XYZ file of C-alpha atoms in Angstrom:
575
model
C 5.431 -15.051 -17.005
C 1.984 -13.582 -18.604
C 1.725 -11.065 -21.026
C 1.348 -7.651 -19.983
C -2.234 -7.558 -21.317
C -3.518 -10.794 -20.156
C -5.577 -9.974 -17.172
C -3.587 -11.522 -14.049
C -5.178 -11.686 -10.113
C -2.658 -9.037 -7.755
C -0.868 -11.979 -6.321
C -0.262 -13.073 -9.760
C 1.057 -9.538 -11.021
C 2.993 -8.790 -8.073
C 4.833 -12.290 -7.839
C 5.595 -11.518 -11.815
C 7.162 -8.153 -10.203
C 9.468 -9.672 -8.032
C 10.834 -11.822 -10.453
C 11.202 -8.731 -13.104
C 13.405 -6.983 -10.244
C 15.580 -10.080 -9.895
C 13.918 -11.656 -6.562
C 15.607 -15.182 -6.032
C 14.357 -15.541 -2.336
C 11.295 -14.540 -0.431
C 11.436 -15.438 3.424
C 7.448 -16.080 5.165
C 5.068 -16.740 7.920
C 2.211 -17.525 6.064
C -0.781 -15.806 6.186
C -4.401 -16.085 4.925
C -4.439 -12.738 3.927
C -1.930 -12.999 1.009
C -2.505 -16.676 0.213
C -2.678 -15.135 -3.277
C 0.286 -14.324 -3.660
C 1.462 -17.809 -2.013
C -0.685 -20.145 -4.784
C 1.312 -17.465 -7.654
C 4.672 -18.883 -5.671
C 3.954 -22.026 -5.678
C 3.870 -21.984 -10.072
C 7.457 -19.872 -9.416
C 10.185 -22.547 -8.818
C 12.426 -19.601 -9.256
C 11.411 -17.602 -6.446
C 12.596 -19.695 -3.156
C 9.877 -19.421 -0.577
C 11.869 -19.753 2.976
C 9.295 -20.323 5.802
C 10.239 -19.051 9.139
C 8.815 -19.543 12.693
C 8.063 -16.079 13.696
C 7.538 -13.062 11.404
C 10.748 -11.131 13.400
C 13.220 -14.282 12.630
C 11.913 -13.767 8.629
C 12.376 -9.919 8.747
C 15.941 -10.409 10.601
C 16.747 -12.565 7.503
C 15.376 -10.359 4.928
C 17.769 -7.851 6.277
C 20.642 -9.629 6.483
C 20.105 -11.036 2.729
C 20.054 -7.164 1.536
C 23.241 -6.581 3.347
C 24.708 -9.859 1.590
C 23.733 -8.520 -2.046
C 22.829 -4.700 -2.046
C 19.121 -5.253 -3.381
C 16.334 -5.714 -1.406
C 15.999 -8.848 0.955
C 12.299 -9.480 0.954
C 9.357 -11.012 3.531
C 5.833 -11.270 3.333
C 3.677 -11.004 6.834
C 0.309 -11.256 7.840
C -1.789 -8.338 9.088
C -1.386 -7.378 13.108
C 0.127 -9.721 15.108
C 2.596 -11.013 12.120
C 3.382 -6.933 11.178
C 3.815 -6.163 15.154
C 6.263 -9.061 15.058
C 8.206 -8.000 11.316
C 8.617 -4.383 12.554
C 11.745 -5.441 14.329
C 13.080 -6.043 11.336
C 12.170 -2.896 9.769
C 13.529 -1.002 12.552
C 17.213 -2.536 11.988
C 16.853 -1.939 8.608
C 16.832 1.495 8.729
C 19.173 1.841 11.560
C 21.640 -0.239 9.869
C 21.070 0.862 5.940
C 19.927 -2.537 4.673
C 18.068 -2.617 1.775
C 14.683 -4.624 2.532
C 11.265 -5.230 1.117
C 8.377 -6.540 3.724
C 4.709 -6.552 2.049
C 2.194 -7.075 4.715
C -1.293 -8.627 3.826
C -3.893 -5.861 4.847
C -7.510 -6.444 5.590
C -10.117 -6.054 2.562
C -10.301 -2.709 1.472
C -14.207 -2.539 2.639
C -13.190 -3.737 5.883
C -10.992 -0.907 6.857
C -11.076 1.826 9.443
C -13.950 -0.089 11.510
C -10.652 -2.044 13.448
C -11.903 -5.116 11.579
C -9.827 -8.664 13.076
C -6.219 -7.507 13.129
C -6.427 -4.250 11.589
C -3.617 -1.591 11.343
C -2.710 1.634 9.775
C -0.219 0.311 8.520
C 1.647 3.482 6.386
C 0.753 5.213 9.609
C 2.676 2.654 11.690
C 5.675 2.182 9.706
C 6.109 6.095 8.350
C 8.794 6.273 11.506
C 11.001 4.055 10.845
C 10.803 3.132 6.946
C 12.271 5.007 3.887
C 8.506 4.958 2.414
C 5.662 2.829 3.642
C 2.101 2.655 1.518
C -0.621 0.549 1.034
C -1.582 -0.308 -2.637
C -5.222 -0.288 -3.144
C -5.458 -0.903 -6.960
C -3.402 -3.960 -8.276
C -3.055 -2.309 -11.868
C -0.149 -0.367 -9.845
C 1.482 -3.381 -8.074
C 4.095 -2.961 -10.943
C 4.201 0.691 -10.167
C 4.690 0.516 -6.339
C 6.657 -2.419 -6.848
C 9.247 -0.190 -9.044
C 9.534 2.438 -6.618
C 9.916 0.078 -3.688
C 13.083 -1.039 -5.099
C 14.485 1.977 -5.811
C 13.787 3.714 -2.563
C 15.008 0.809 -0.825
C 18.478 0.428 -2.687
C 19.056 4.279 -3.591
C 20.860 7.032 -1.443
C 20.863 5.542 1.744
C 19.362 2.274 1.743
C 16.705 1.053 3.968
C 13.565 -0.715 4.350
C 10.118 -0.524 2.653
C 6.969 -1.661 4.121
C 3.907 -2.196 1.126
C 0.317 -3.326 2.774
C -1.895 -5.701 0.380
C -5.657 -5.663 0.972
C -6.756 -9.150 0.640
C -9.349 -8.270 -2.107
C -6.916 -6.947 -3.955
C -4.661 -9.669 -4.007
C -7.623 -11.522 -5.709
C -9.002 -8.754 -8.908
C -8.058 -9.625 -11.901
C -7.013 -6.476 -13.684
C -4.654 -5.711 -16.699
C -1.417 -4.331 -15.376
C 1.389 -3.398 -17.400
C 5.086 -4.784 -15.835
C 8.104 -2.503 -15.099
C 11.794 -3.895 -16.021
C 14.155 -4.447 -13.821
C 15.762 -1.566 -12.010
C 19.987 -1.168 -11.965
C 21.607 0.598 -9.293
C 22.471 4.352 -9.763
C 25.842 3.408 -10.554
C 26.763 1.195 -13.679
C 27.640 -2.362 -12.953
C 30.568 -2.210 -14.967
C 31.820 0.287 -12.715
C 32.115 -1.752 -10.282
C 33.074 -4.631 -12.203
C 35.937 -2.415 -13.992
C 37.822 -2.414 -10.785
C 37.660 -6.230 -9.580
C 40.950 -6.325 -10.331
C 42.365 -4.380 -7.878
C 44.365 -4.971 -4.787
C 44.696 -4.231 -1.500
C 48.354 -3.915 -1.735
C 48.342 -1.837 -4.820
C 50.700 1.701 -4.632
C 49.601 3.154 -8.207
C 46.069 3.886 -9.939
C 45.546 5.103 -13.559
C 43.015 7.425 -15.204
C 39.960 5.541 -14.149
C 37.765 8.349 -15.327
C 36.057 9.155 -12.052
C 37.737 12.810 -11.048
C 36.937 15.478 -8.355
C 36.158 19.375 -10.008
C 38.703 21.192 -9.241
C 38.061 23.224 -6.236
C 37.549 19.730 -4.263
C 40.738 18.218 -6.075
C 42.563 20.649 -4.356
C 40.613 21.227 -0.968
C 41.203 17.107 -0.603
C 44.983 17.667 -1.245
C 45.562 20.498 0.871
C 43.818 19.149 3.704
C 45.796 16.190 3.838
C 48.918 17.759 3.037
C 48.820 20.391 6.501
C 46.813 17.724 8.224
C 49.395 16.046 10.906
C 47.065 13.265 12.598
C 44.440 12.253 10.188
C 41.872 9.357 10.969
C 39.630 8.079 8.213
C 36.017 6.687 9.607
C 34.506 3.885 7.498
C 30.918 2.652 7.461
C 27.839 2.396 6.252
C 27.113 -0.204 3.389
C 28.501 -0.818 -0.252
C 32.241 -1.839 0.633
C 32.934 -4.231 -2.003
C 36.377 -5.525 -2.926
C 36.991 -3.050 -5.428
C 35.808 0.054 -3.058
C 37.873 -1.103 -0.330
C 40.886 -1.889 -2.294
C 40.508 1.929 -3.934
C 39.853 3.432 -0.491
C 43.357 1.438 0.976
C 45.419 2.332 -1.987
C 44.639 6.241 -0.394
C 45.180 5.685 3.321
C 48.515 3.698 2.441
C 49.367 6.542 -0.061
C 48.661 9.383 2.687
C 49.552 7.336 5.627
C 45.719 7.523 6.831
C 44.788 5.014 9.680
C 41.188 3.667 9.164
C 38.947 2.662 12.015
C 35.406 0.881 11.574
C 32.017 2.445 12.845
C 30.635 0.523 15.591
C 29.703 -2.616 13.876
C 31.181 -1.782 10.598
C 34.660 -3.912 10.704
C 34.167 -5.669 7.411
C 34.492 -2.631 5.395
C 38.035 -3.213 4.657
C 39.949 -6.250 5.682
C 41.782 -5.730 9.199
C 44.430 -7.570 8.417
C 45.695 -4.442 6.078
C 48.905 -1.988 7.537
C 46.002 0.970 7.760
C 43.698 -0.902 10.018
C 43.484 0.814 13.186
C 40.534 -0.741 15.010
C 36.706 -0.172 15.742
C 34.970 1.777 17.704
C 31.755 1.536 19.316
C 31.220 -0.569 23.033
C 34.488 -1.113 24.850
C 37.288 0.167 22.266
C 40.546 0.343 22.213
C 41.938 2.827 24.327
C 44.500 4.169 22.323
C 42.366 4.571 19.713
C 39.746 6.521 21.423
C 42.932 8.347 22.047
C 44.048 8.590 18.494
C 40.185 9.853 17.144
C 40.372 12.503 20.204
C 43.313 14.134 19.002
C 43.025 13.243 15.294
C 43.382 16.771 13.179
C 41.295 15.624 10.270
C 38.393 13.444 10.449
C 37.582 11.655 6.982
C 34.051 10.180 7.465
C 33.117 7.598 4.515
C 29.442 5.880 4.006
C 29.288 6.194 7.883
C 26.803 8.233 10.301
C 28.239 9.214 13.118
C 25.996 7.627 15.445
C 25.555 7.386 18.981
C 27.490 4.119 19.194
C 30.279 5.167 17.133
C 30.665 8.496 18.702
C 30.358 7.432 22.103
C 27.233 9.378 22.641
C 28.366 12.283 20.305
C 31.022 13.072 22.911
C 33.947 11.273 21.385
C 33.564 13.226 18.085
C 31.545 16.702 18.740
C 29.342 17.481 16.019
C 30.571 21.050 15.653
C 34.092 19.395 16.084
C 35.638 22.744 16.989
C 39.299 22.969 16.693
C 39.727 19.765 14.124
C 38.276 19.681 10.349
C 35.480 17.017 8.956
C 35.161 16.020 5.348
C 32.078 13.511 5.099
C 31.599 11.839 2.134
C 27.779 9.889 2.116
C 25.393 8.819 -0.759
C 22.651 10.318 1.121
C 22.587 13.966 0.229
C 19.964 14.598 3.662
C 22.747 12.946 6.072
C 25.512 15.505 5.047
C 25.056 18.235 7.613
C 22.342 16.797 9.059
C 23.841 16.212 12.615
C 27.694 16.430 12.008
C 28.407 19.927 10.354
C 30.990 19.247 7.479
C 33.938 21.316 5.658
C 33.172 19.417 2.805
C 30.483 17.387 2.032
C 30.483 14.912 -0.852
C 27.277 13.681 -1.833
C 28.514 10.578 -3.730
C 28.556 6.679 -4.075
C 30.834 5.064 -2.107
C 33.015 3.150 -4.545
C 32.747 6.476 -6.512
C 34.266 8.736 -4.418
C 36.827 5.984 -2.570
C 38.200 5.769 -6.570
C 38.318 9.111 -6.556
C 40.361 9.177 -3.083
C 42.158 7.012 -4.976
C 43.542 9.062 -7.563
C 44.344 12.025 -5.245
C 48.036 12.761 -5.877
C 50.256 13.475 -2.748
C 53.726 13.557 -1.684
C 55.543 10.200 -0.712
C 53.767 9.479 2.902
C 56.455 8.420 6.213
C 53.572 5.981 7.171
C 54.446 5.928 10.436
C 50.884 6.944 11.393
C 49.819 4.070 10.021
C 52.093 1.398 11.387
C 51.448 2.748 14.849
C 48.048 2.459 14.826
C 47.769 -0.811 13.444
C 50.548 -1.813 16.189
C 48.227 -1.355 18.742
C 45.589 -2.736 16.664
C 46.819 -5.655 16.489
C 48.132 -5.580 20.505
C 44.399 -4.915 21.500
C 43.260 -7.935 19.203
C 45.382 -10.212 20.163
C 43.983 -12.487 23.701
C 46.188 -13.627 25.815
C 45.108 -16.496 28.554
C 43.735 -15.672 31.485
C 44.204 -17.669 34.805
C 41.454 -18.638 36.723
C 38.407 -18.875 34.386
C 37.175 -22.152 33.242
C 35.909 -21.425 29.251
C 38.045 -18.205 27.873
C 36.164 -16.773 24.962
C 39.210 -14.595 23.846
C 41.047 -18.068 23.339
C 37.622 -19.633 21.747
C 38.166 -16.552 19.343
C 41.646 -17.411 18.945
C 40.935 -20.802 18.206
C 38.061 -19.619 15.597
C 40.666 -17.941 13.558
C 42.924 -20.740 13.417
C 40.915 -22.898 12.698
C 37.863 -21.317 9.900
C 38.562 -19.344 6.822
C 39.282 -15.942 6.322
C 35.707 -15.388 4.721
C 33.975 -17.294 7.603
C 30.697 -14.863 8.021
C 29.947 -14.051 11.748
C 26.227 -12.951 12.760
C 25.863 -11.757 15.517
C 22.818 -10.607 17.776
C 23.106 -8.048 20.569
C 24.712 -8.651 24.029
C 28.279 -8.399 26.074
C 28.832 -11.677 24.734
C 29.493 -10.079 21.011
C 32.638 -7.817 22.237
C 34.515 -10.747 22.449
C 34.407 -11.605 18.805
C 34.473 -7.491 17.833
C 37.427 -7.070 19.393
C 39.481 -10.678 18.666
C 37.898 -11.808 15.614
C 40.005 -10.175 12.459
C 37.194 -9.339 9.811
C 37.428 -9.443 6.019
C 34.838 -7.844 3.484
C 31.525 -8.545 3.692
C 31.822 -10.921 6.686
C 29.952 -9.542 9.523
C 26.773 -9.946 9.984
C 25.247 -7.374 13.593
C 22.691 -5.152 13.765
C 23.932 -1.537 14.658
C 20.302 -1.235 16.804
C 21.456 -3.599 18.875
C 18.437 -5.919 18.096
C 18.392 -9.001 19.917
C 17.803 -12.427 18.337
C 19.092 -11.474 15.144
C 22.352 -14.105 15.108
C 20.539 -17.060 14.046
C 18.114 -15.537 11.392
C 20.883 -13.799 10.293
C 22.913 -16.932 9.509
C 20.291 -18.616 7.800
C 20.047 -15.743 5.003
C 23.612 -15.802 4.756
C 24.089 -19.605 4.807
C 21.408 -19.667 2.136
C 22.896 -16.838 -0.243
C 26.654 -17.773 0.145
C 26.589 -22.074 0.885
C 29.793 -22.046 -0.562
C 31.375 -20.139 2.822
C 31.474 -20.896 6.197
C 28.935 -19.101 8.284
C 28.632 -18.785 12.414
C 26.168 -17.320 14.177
C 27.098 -16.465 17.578
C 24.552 -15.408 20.535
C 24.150 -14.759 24.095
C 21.680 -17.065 25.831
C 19.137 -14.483 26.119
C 19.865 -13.416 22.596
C 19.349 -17.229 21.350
C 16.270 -17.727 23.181
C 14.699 -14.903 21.208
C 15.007 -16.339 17.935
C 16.057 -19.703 18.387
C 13.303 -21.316 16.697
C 14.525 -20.513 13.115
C 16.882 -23.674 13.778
C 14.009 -25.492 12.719
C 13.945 -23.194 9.715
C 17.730 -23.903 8.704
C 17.139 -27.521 9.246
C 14.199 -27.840 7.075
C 15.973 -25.662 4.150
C 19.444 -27.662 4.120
C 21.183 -24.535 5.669
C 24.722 -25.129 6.923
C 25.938 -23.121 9.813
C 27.942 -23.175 13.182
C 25.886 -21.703 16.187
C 27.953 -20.975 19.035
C 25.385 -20.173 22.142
C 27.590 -18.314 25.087
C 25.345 -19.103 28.558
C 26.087 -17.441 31.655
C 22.520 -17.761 33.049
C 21.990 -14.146 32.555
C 20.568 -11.222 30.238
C 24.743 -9.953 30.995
C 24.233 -6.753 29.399
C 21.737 -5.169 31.239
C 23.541 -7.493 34.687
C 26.716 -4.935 33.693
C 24.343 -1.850 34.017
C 22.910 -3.337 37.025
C 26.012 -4.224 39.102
C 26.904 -0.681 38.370
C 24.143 1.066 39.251
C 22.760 -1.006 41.940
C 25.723 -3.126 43.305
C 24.960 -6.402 44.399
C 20.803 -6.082 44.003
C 20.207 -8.479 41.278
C 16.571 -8.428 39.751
C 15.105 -9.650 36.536
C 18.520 -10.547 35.423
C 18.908 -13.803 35.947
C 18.101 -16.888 33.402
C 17.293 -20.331 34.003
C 18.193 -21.972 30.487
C 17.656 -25.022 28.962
C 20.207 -27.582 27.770
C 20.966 -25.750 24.759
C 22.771 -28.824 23.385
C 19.627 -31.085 23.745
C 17.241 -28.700 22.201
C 19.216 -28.296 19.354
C 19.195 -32.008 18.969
C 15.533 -31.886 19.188
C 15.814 -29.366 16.338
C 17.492 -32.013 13.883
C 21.401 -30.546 14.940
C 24.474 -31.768 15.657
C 24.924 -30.489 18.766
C 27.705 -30.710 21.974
C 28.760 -28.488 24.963
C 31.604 -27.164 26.077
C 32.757 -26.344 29.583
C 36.849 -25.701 29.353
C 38.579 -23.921 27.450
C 40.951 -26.889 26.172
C 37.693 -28.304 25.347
C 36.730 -25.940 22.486
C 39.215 -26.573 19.850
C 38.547 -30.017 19.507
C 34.702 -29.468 19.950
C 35.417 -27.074 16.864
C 37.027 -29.357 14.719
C 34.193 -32.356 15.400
C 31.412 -29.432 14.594
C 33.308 -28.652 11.310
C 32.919 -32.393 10.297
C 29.105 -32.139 10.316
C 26.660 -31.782 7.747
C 24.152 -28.931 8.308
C 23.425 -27.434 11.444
C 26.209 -27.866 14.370
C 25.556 -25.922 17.777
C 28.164 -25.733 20.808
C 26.852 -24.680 23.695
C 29.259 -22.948 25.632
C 29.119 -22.306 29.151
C 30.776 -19.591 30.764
C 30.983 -17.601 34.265
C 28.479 -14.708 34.750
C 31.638 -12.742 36.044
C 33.185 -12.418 33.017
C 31.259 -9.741 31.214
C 33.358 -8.751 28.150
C 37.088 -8.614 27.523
C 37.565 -5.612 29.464
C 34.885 -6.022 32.468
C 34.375 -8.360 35.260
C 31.614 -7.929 38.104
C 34.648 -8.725 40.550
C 36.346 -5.666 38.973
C 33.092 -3.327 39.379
C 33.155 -4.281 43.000
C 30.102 -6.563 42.831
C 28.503 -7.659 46.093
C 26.658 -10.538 47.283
């Protein structure tokens, strides 16, 4: 790296950035407005520089690389049509808290506001939907916005930052002075202090986090009078040691814990306090449960739409029933949900200090009941009459991959299947809470890239493949290893549900005519084989597992079967 004094070109100071804030991986669609920050990359063998197909496929994987490590996944765009494409990405990072970094190359400063080629406002454009979005004009402040990128992206609650580069500037060579790198709000060692813990523990020491007082005892004498509590889990941060902290509580209170919608790797589900997840199509008696729970604990999670079941499920004045909500974002306590108590902390924090909450010896029969019908609901059983079963494809997942296995996901019906049968462990789900299609595939690539050491899937509707299918070609050409399951029923499913029910019978703009999945991801450079019965899967499983690199199965299943829970047959579908 330069000096600090010796003039550098922007794309020289703000590559030297990167790799001052610890940036490993940079995912691209090239552009000619930042080629100079691509000639600074190309002297920076320790920056990977990922190339992607389309500018949404890069930003999907920029997201999902922020949820895999808790600092900013990063992509760099071109100016209009590449930004129009990335803002998909941006938009799922803020939805779904994912810290992410996308720097946009920006038309020459004297170019702007006479909607020179591919111009955009670009701060103007992204202000909705990112934490902070700017456009840096001098490159003596790269280092400056740099800085503050990072730490708006990673602090409170994370989310995305969008930085535009003016080609000229990209090209002055100025003096700039560099910025160190930036540690998270809480010490590492915290976090690294409690790696030892486990899920099964009964007993916590002194760890030196503590509650005042007044919440000390507002914690304890809520949960003491409480008779059906329900602790809510989400958001991001759930490391080993913050989920082993925060199970340590619900065992010691007899708590059940249930998963925002698409929030199931928080804690493992395979723990006696798992009680399920809610969101699209959840268990009944657990929608039950939440209804009638007493005392709502809400960790690191929203309250969304999807969770809440269009704020119906959980009112936000929640008469009747009391709500303590723990969230590192200060602005989301109160904000929608009206709290009790409101803790305005980190999440492995405040779980430790949940942890050290004394209380009486718990029955946990509360617990043990709901994970009973946790683990009723999970559990498929075969169903006559349908060709390709995707709760026994599920079943035969989990026999067959590890624990650990990773599972991206885009959006579609297709995904209930592996919400509701697939048994999630920390850190191992990979779907966008927007509901952003196309996301499975880029999603794997980031993760198969970060983590090659685990097994990774992405699984996707048809439609939901088709929308970002062309980053195969971007796993193939960077060594990535992952299993791509494709689930075709010739239709966009989701919106065919919505249809049938609205408009029995009246099919329009629903229907797909695919390709052979299986030959075009052999065109791609992939293993690749379908998959018509459900006896055929397994062993179609095992001789994908065998491969090198990228494997896809091609699945193809009956339109009628919507999700677990839903058949057009059953909505009284007519020809």
């Amino acid at each position: 790296m330069s000096d600090d004094v010796t003039k550098r070109t922007g794309g020289r100071i703000l590559v030297d950035q990167l790799l001052l804030q610890g940036c490993e991986r940079v995912f691209t669609v090239p552009g000619e407005s930042f080629l100079s920050v691509l000639d600074a990359l190309h002297d920076t063998p320790a920056i990977e520089l990922v190339v992607g197909r389309q500018e949404g496929g890069v930003a999907f994987m920029a997201c999902a690389d922020g949820a895999l490590t808790g600092r900013p996944g990063v992509a760099f765009v071109t100016r209009g049509p590449g930004a129009t494409n990335a803002s998909i990405g941006v938009h799922v990072a803020r939805q779904d808290s994912q810290p992410m970094i996308l720097f946009i190359g920006d038309v020459d400063r004297g170019m702007r506001d006479r909607e020179a080629f591919q111009e955009i406002d670009f701060p103007a454009m992204f202000a909705p939907i990112a934490k902070w979005a700017a456009r840096i004009d001098d490159a003596r402040r790269i280092p400056e916005y740099v800085a503050r990128a990072y730490a708006t992206a990673m602090n409170g609650r994370p989310g995305p930052v969008v930085l535009a580069l003016p080609e000229d500037m990209l090209l002055d060579e100025v003096e700039a002075v560099d910025r160190p790198l930036l540690g998270p709000l809480v010490p590492n060692d915290v976090e690294s202090k409690y790696m030892h813990i486990r899920y099964a523990s009964e007993s916590f020491g002194p760890y030196g986090f503590g509650l005042d007082q007044h919440s000390n005892t507002y914690l304890r004498d809520a949960f003491r009078v409480a008779e059906r509590p329900i602790a809510i889990v989400g958001g991001t941060g759930w490391s080993r040691a913050a989920a082993g902290a925060f199970d340590a509580f619900a065992r010691r209170w007899d708590v059940p814990v249930v998963a925002a919608f698409r929030r199931q790797d928080a804690l493992p589900n395979t723990e006696r306090v798992w009680a399920g997840n809610l969101g699209y199509g959840p268990n009944p008696a657990l929608v039950r449960r939440v209804r009638e729970a007493d005392l709502l604990l809400v960790v690191g999670a929203r309250l969304g739409e999807a969770t809440t079941d269009g704020y119906s499920l959980i009112d936000p004045d929640h008469p009747g029933r009391v709500l303590i909500h723990a969230h590192p974002d200060p602005a989301e306590l109160n904000a929608i949900y009206r709290a009790d108590q409101a803790y305005a902390y980190s999440l492995i924090g405040f779980c430790m200090m949940l942890a050290e909450l004394k209380c009486p010896e718990a029955t946990r029969t509360r617990t043990d009941e709901a994970h009973a019908d946790y683990l009723a609901w999970s559990t498929p059983q075969p169903r006559e009459g349908v060709a390709l079963d995707l709760g026994m494809v599920v079943l035969a997942m989990r026999e067959a991959l590890p624990a650990d296995t990773i599972i991206c996901n885009g959006a579609g019906n297709f995904s209930a299947w592996w919400h509701r049968y697939w048994r999630y462990h920390i850190g191992c789900q990979l779907a966008p809470t927007a509901g952003a299609m196309g996301y499975g595939v880029p999603a794997a690539v980031a993760a198969a890239l970060r983590q090659p050491e685990r097994v990774v899937v992405a699984v996707a509707g048809d439609g939901d493949f088709l929308m970002n299918g062309q980053e195969l070609a971007t796993a193939v050409q960077h060594d990535a290893n992952i299993l791509v399951i494709v689930v075709d029923n010739g239709a966009y499913g989701t919106i065919r549900m919505h249809q049938e029910r609205a408009f029995p019978g009246r099919v329009s703009g629903t229907q797909l005519r695919n390709p052979d999945f299986a030959a075009l991801a052999r065109a791609y450079g992939c293993w690749a084989e379908t998959v018509e019965r459900t006896d055929e899967f397994a062993p179609a499983l095992v001789h994908a597992m065998e491969q090198p690199g990228v494997r896809l199965l091609h699945l193809k299943t009956d339109v009628e079967e919507i999700t677990p829970a839903t058949t057009l047959r059953a909505m009284g579908r007519r020809e």
